[in-house]
Structure formats: C-alpha cells, structure tokens
Amino acid sequence: MVKRFGLAAALFVFCSAACGVACSNDATSPSTSVPSSTTEVFASIVDRGGSTFYSFTVNNLGVARITLASVSQGVIGTALPVALRLGFGVPRGTGCALTSAVTVSSALTAQFVEAVTPDIYCVQLSDVGNLTGQVNFTIRIIHP
Amino acid sequence: VTVKLKASLLVLLLPVWLVAGCTSNDTITTPTTPTPPAAPRPSPFTESFSSFLPPQGFAAHGFILPSGGTITATLTTLGAPANVQVGFGLGVPGGATASCSLNQSVNTRAGATLTALADPGTYCIAVYDIGGLTTAIPFSVTIVYP
C-alpha cells in the first residue's frame, strides 16, 4: 500500500515537471525580420567647376537608391533647374573612384539604383560647366 | 486504508489537475476591449498646412509619402496685400541653408501648383518671403499624394 502511494507520488512529481515544461510560455514565434534601410542626406555646396563627394557604409546586401533631390541658390534656396554630374563609386585615396555617373537635374525619384554588397561606397557631385556660381545641393541616399 | 484512499484519490485527480494546469496561463489577464482596426488611409490623400509667413520668413511643412507617385502641392490661399508674391517650393528635408531643400520653386500668388513624381520617402513644401512682405500674412497649402 505504501509502495502504491510512493508510485502515485512519483507520478505526481513527474507530471508536475512535465506540465511545467509544457505550460511554459517560452515558445518563440517565428521572427518576421523586415530588411531595414538607412537614409542618409548629403547636403553641401558645390562651386563653379567644382566637385565634392560623400562616403557611406552599406551593411547589408541590397539596393542603394541615390537621388539628387535639390539644387538651389541663395539663403532661402530657390530651386535651380541646372544639370550636374552625379557619380557613384568607391573611395580611393582622397577621392571617389566612380564606377558610373550620369548628368542630371534634381528630381524626387532616384537617378541611381545600384545593387550593393556590404562595403564603403561614395557619391560625387560635379559641375559640368553649367554653374555660374556656388549652389547648394541635397543628395538623398537610401541603402541597406 | 486511509493511505490507499489518498493514493487512489491522487491518481484520479491527477489528469484533472494536469488539464487545468495546462489550460491556464501563469498570469491572469484582464479582458480588454478589442480595438477596431484603423480605417485604411484614402489614396490619394489630401493634407493641408496653414500658417503665417513673416517678412524675410521661411515656413516649411514635412509629409511622408508611403508609396511612390505624384505629389501635387497647391498654394491655396495667401493673405493680403493682393499684389504681393511669395516663394513656393517642393523639396526634401535637410538642406545646407534651410529645413526644406527645394527641388522646384516658383514666385507666385495663391493658386500656384507644383507637381512632381516622387519615390517613397519624406518630403516638404515651403513658403518663403522673396522680399515683398512688410508684415506677416496667412497662407494655406494643400498637398495631394498617394
């Protein structure tokens, strides 16, 4: 009789442990990872006949979208419909070694859509002879 | 006999305890009233911005384009004097000299419309004095985007 009670008690302890494990809320639901993107803004000035570049780090595989969004003049920043050379490449020495470039006016849709791997890249903006003075510009870079 | 009875009772109640234990959570939660799902945002979406423009002033308003498409911004109203013009522009936030870097701009009275095809992202409109204001004037802008 005592044996039977011992068996029941053992069963009770075992089931308590089993239920404790079964009832725990530690189960994790599948993660829904959304590929994140980073937006960087390169806002500066470019002189007549001048050139300037900006480097940025890509951390993941994906697509970089580069937009020369604004070219303007003056303190207020009236928009200028002037074409400038927008280039994409990799930093080399003290410059930006371009792998591609296009002459564009500012727009709100990307002028460059480039497949990228984790690395350091750069964008460069240059006057192609259209500027008569210094202008302000804003380049938006969205990358993985 | 007592021990046998206790043991039998234990064996009988064990499944009940297990089921009860496994169907209850560790914490008691208070029932909450389910939140009705938010109504989907209409597309195209219309947004308005009103403010006052002081002499030598610059007023900007940002908005988010959730998907690519056409942005149409209209300088809907502009206060007196009737002959004064202001600058009106569309661009992106974060510039070298102003909070809204303009992609396009016009000098105008009320009624001017700017239109641009744009990628998803953050954009802004700006209204600014081009030198004609001697006192602050009210204005309103309507922006339509996907």
Tab-separated table of C-alpha atoms in Angstrom:
chain	number	residue	atom	x	y	z
A	1	MET	CA	0.000	0.000	0.000
A	2	VAL	CA	2.849	2.307	0.907
A	3	LYS	CA	4.514	1.244	-2.342
A	4	ARG	CA	1.437	2.214	-4.308
A	5	PHE	CA	1.349	5.617	-2.619
A	6	GLY	CA	5.008	6.132	-3.422
A	7	LEU	CA	4.321	5.312	-7.072
A	8	ALA	CA	1.477	7.797	-7.201
A	9	ALA	CA	3.621	10.457	-5.552
A	10	ALA	CA	6.425	9.835	-8.044
A	11	LEU	CA	3.927	10.067	-10.888
A	12	PHE	CA	2.671	13.344	-9.445
A	13	VAL	CA	6.156	14.820	-9.260
A	14	PHE	CA	6.957	13.666	-12.801
A	15	CYS	CA	3.764	15.101	-14.217
A	16	SER	CA	4.303	18.360	-12.366
A	17	ALA	CA	7.652	18.735	-14.026
A	18	ALA	CA	6.253	17.707	-17.393
A	19	CYS	CA	3.391	20.130	-17.157
A	20	GLY	CA	5.721	22.866	-16.005
A	21	VAL	CA	7.692	22.440	-19.170
A	22	ALA	CA	4.622	22.063	-21.357
A	23	CYS	CA	2.938	25.131	-19.904
A	24	SER	CA	5.857	27.458	-20.083
A	25	ASN	CA	5.408	30.492	-22.295
A	26	ASP	CA	8.926	30.375	-23.601
A	27	ALA	CA	7.911	29.296	-27.076
A	28	THR	CA	9.059	31.868	-29.593
A	29	SER	CA	7.046	32.765	-32.608
A	30	PRO	CA	8.846	32.903	-35.928
A	31	SER	CA	10.528	36.240	-36.320
A	32	THR	CA	9.373	38.388	-39.193
A	33	SER	CA	12.503	40.316	-39.987
A	34	VAL	CA	11.939	43.201	-42.332
A	35	PRO	CA	15.013	44.281	-44.254
A	36	SER	CA	15.872	47.681	-42.882
A	37	SER	CA	17.210	50.544	-44.905
A	38	THR	CA	19.193	53.582	-43.904
A	39	THR	CA	18.595	57.056	-45.250
A	40	GLU	CA	21.499	59.471	-45.378
A	41	VAL	CA	21.378	63.053	-46.547
A	42	PHE	CA	24.386	64.706	-48.114
A	43	ALA	CA	23.708	68.430	-48.158
A	44	SER	CA	26.505	70.768	-49.058
A	45	ILE	CA	27.665	73.240	-51.672
A	46	VAL	CA	29.443	72.856	-54.975
A	47	ASP	CA	31.327	75.658	-56.680
A	48	ARG	CA	31.528	76.580	-60.334
A	49	GLY	CA	33.822	73.980	-61.868
A	50	GLY	CA	33.977	72.181	-58.546
A	51	SER	CA	33.334	68.718	-57.251
A	52	THR	CA	32.541	67.155	-53.901
A	53	PHE	CA	31.870	63.644	-52.648
A	54	TYR	CA	30.455	61.774	-49.690
A	55	SER	CA	31.208	58.264	-48.442
A	56	PHE	CA	28.734	55.932	-46.804
A	57	THR	CA	28.826	52.409	-45.423
A	58	VAL	CA	26.491	49.694	-46.635
A	59	ASN	CA	25.940	46.966	-44.049
A	60	ASN	CA	23.759	44.549	-45.952
A	61	LEU	CA	23.207	43.156	-49.394
A	62	GLY	CA	20.592	45.049	-51.359
A	63	VAL	CA	19.921	48.083	-53.495
A	64	ALA	CA	21.112	51.651	-52.967
A	65	ARG	CA	18.916	54.448	-54.288
A	66	ILE	CA	20.602	57.795	-54.832
A	67	THR	CA	18.682	60.957	-55.565
A	68	LEU	CA	19.988	64.411	-56.355
A	69	ALA	CA	16.887	65.907	-54.808
A	70	SER	CA	17.686	69.588	-54.692
A	71	VAL	CA	19.944	72.147	-56.309
A	72	SER	CA	19.287	75.652	-55.095
A	73	GLN	CA	20.788	79.061	-54.746
A	74	GLY	CA	20.712	81.695	-52.063
A	75	VAL	CA	19.954	81.639	-48.376
A	76	ILE	CA	16.294	80.795	-48.940
A	77	GLY	CA	17.193	78.212	-51.538
A	78	THR	CA	15.228	78.876	-54.683
A	79	ALA	CA	15.396	75.721	-56.813
A	80	LEU	CA	17.660	75.747	-59.841
A	81	PRO	CA	16.958	73.569	-62.887
A	82	VAL	CA	20.644	73.045	-63.561
A	83	ALA	CA	22.256	69.776	-64.634
A	84	LEU	CA	25.150	68.398	-62.578
A	85	ARG	CA	27.216	65.238	-62.816
A	86	LEU	CA	26.145	62.692	-60.223
A	87	GLY	CA	28.526	59.793	-59.780
A	88	PHE	CA	28.645	56.572	-57.795
A	89	GLY	CA	31.761	54.653	-56.840
A	90	VAL	CA	34.145	53.599	-54.104
A	91	PRO	CA	36.500	55.765	-52.071
A	92	ARG	CA	40.072	55.596	-53.281
A	93	GLY	CA	42.871	57.658	-51.807
A	94	THR	CA	41.419	61.058	-51.080
A	95	GLY	CA	38.750	60.856	-53.764
A	96	CYS	CA	35.831	58.856	-55.076
A	97	ALA	CA	36.650	56.430	-57.893
A	98	LEU	CA	33.486	56.417	-59.966
A	99	THR	CA	32.058	53.233	-61.382
A	100	SER	CA	29.157	55.054	-63.007
A	101	ALA	CA	27.984	58.616	-63.484
A	102	VAL	CA	25.134	60.493	-65.067
A	103	THR	CA	24.383	64.153	-65.749
A	104	VAL	CA	21.073	65.008	-64.175
A	105	SER	CA	18.900	67.802	-62.876
A	106	SER	CA	17.382	67.445	-59.432
A	107	ALA	CA	14.427	65.091	-59.110
A	108	LEU	CA	12.407	63.347	-56.419
A	109	THR	CA	12.933	59.907	-57.921
A	110	ALA	CA	16.268	58.123	-57.721
A	111	GLN	CA	18.720	58.783	-60.533
A	112	PHE	CA	20.868	55.862	-59.394
A	113	VAL	CA	19.639	52.439	-58.356
A	114	GLU	CA	22.685	50.297	-57.659
A	115	ALA	CA	22.969	46.740	-56.367
A	116	VAL	CA	25.367	46.817	-53.419
A	117	THR	CA	27.128	44.435	-51.077
A	118	PRO	CA	28.432	45.348	-47.608
A	119	ASP	CA	31.218	47.820	-48.287
A	120	ILE	CA	32.036	51.516	-48.351
A	121	TYR	CA	30.764	53.496	-51.323
A	122	CYS	CA	30.690	57.136	-52.330
A	123	VAL	CA	28.619	59.587	-54.309
A	124	GLN	CA	30.147	62.529	-56.079
A	125	LEU	CA	28.600	65.700	-57.454
A	126	SER	CA	30.442	67.804	-60.018
A	127	ASP	CA	29.797	70.841	-62.130
A	128	VAL	CA	29.928	70.088	-65.846
A	129	GLY	CA	30.161	73.742	-66.836
A	130	ASN	CA	26.613	74.822	-66.134
A	131	LEU	CA	27.210	76.669	-62.880
A	132	THR	CA	27.838	80.378	-62.757
A	133	GLY	CA	28.442	80.382	-59.027
A	134	GLN	CA	28.165	78.384	-55.871
A	135	VAL	CA	24.997	76.323	-55.362
A	136	ASN	CA	23.516	74.339	-52.515
A	137	PHE	CA	22.505	70.765	-53.130
A	138	THR	CA	20.926	67.852	-51.301
A	139	ILE	CA	21.521	64.223	-52.197
A	140	ARG	CA	19.419	61.534	-50.562
A	141	ILE	CA	20.968	58.087	-50.234
A	142	ILE	CA	18.831	55.134	-49.192
A	143	HIS	CA	20.805	51.930	-48.734
A	144	PRO	CA	20.507	48.555	-46.978
B	1	VAL	CA	-6.994	2.093	4.181
B	2	THR	CA	-6.533	5.858	4.536
B	3	VAL	CA	-3.244	5.780	2.656
B	4	LYS	CA	-4.795	3.646	-0.107
B	5	LEU	CA	-7.706	6.063	-0.372
B	6	LYS	CA	-5.381	9.047	-0.617
B	7	ALA	CA	-3.299	7.369	-3.295
B	8	SER	CA	-6.344	6.459	-5.360
B	9	LEU	CA	-7.732	9.966	-4.994
B	10	LEU	CA	-4.434	11.379	-6.147
B	11	VAL	CA	-4.311	9.162	-9.228
B	12	LEU	CA	-7.908	10.053	-10.070
B	13	LEU	CA	-7.394	13.789	-9.682
B	14	LEU	CA	-4.069	13.902	-11.489
B	15	PRO	CA	-5.444	14.145	-15.057
B	16	VAL	CA	-7.876	16.868	-13.986
B	17	TRP	CA	-5.054	18.835	-12.394
B	18	LEU	CA	-2.879	18.424	-15.459
B	19	VAL	CA	-5.571	19.622	-17.824
B	20	ALA	CA	-6.467	22.526	-15.590
B	21	GLY	CA	-2.826	23.435	-15.152
B	22	CYS	CA	-2.087	23.366	-18.812
B	23	THR	CA	-5.024	25.435	-19.882
B	24	SER	CA	-4.381	28.313	-17.556
B	25	ASN	CA	-1.680	30.851	-18.101
B	26	ASP	CA	0.761	31.865	-15.453
B	27	THR	CA	-0.724	35.325	-15.233
B	28	ILE	CA	-4.291	36.405	-15.085
B	29	THR	CA	-5.073	38.857	-17.798
B	30	THR	CA	-7.873	41.302	-17.723
B	31	PRO	CA	-10.128	41.064	-20.742
B	32	THR	CA	-9.610	44.015	-22.999
B	33	THR	CA	-11.945	45.575	-25.448
B	34	PRO	CA	-10.597	44.800	-28.896
B	35	THR	CA	-9.508	47.871	-30.770
B	36	PRO	CA	-11.274	48.180	-34.090
B	37	PRO	CA	-8.847	48.141	-36.987
B	38	ALA	CA	-7.882	51.574	-38.206
B	39	ALA	CA	-9.660	52.643	-41.327
B	40	PRO	CA	-7.358	52.425	-44.332
B	41	ARG	CA	-5.974	55.774	-45.360
B	42	PRO	CA	-7.608	57.047	-48.517
B	43	SER	CA	-5.407	57.303	-51.569
B	44	PRO	CA	-4.850	59.862	-52.911
B	45	PHE	CA	-4.522	61.529	-49.544
B	46	THR	CA	-5.080	65.249	-49.065
B	47	GLU	CA	-3.202	67.154	-46.393
B	48	SER	CA	-3.442	70.838	-45.544
B	49	PHE	CA	-0.982	73.165	-43.894
B	50	SER	CA	-1.762	76.690	-42.732
B	51	SER	CA	0.466	79.207	-41.039
B	52	PHE	CA	1.731	82.786	-41.114
B	53	LEU	CA	4.669	83.969	-43.125
B	54	PRO	CA	6.637	86.846	-41.588
B	55	PRO	CA	8.852	89.258	-43.510
B	56	GLN	CA	12.105	87.524	-44.504
B	57	GLY	CA	10.478	84.315	-43.223
B	58	PHE	CA	10.514	80.724	-44.376
B	59	ALA	CA	7.776	78.243	-43.418
B	60	ALA	CA	8.138	74.541	-44.177
B	61	HIS	CA	5.938	71.518	-43.667
B	62	GLY	CA	7.018	67.895	-43.993
B	63	PHE	CA	4.990	64.900	-45.058
B	64	ILE	CA	5.644	61.233	-45.715
B	65	LEU	CA	4.958	59.555	-48.996
B	66	PRO	CA	4.327	55.876	-48.136
B	67	SER	CA	4.470	54.780	-51.737
B	68	GLY	CA	5.821	56.299	-54.892
B	69	GLY	CA	3.638	58.519	-57.007
B	70	THR	CA	2.757	62.062	-57.907
B	71	ILE	CA	2.815	64.857	-55.374
B	72	THR	CA	0.643	67.857	-56.125
B	73	ALA	CA	1.055	70.892	-53.887
B	74	THR	CA	-1.100	73.986	-54.247
B	75	LEU	CA	-0.706	77.335	-52.541
B	76	THR	CA	-4.393	77.514	-51.793
B	77	THR	CA	-4.685	80.872	-50.053
B	78	LEU	CA	-2.407	83.798	-49.396
B	79	GLY	CA	-3.316	86.836	-47.340
B	80	ALA	CA	-3.285	90.494	-48.336
B	81	PRO	CA	-1.814	92.591	-49.845
B	82	ALA	CA	-3.170	91.280	-53.103
B	83	ASN	CA	-0.197	92.153	-55.258
B	84	VAL	CA	2.491	90.545	-53.132
B	85	GLN	CA	4.210	87.366	-54.276
B	86	VAL	CA	5.930	84.725	-52.185
B	87	GLY	CA	8.205	81.836	-52.966
B	88	PHE	CA	6.542	78.435	-53.007
B	89	GLY	CA	8.555	75.242	-53.278
B	90	LEU	CA	8.590	71.462	-53.011
B	91	GLY	CA	11.616	69.511	-51.851
B	92	VAL	CA	13.228	67.250	-49.304
B	93	PRO	CA	14.035	67.905	-45.631
B	94	GLY	CA	17.567	68.609	-44.546
B	95	GLY	CA	19.453	71.149	-46.537
B	96	ALA	CA	22.530	73.236	-46.253
B	97	THR	CA	20.714	76.508	-45.662
B	98	ALA	CA	17.093	75.720	-44.878
B	99	SER	CA	14.992	72.991	-43.342
B	100	CYS	CA	13.493	72.177	-46.731
B	101	SER	CA	15.813	71.847	-49.729
B	102	LEU	CA	13.783	72.744	-52.760
B	103	ASN	CA	13.527	70.617	-55.841
B	104	GLN	CA	11.313	73.119	-57.589
B	105	SER	CA	10.039	76.559	-56.695
B	106	VAL	CA	8.046	79.455	-58.092
B	107	ASN	CA	7.383	83.038	-57.104
B	108	THR	CA	3.650	83.339	-57.011
B	109	ARG	CA	0.324	84.471	-55.593
B	110	ALA	CA	-2.254	81.957	-54.381
B	111	GLY	CA	-3.279	79.287	-56.858
B	112	ALA	CA	0.127	78.037	-57.969
B	113	THR	CA	0.524	74.281	-58.190
B	114	LEU	CA	3.725	72.257	-58.104
B	115	THR	CA	3.740	68.660	-59.286
B	116	ALA	CA	6.465	66.043	-59.052
B	117	LEU	CA	6.837	62.308	-59.407
B	118	ALA	CA	8.481	61.020	-56.246
B	119	ASP	CA	9.815	57.869	-54.639
B	120	PRO	CA	8.519	56.815	-51.208
B	121	GLY	CA	10.088	58.994	-48.527
B	122	THR	CA	9.862	62.237	-46.631
B	123	TYR	CA	9.215	65.471	-48.479
B	124	CYS	CA	8.407	69.046	-47.647
B	125	ILE	CA	6.768	72.134	-49.012
B	126	ALA	CA	7.988	75.623	-48.224
B	127	VAL	CA	6.540	79.098	-48.432
B	128	TYR	CA	9.018	81.952	-48.113
B	129	ASP	CA	9.265	85.669	-48.445
B	130	ILE	CA	11.110	86.857	-51.529
B	131	GLY	CA	11.336	90.417	-50.248
B	132	GLY	CA	7.825	91.760	-50.679
B	133	LEU	CA	6.419	91.327	-47.203
B	134	THR	CA	6.225	94.124	-44.639
B	135	THR	CA	4.002	92.252	-42.225
B	136	ALA	CA	3.153	88.605	-41.541
B	137	ILE	CA	0.490	87.179	-43.832
B	138	PRO	CA	-1.552	83.981	-43.545
B	139	PHE	CA	-1.333	81.244	-46.120
B	140	SER	CA	-2.537	77.715	-46.646
B	141	VAL	CA	-1.213	74.887	-48.742
B	142	THR	CA	-2.956	71.702	-49.896
B	143	ILE	CA	-0.879	68.644	-50.711
B	144	VAL	CA	-2.256	65.607	-52.517
B	145	TYR	CA	-0.185	62.425	-52.683
B	146	PRO	CA	-0.641	58.643	-52.912
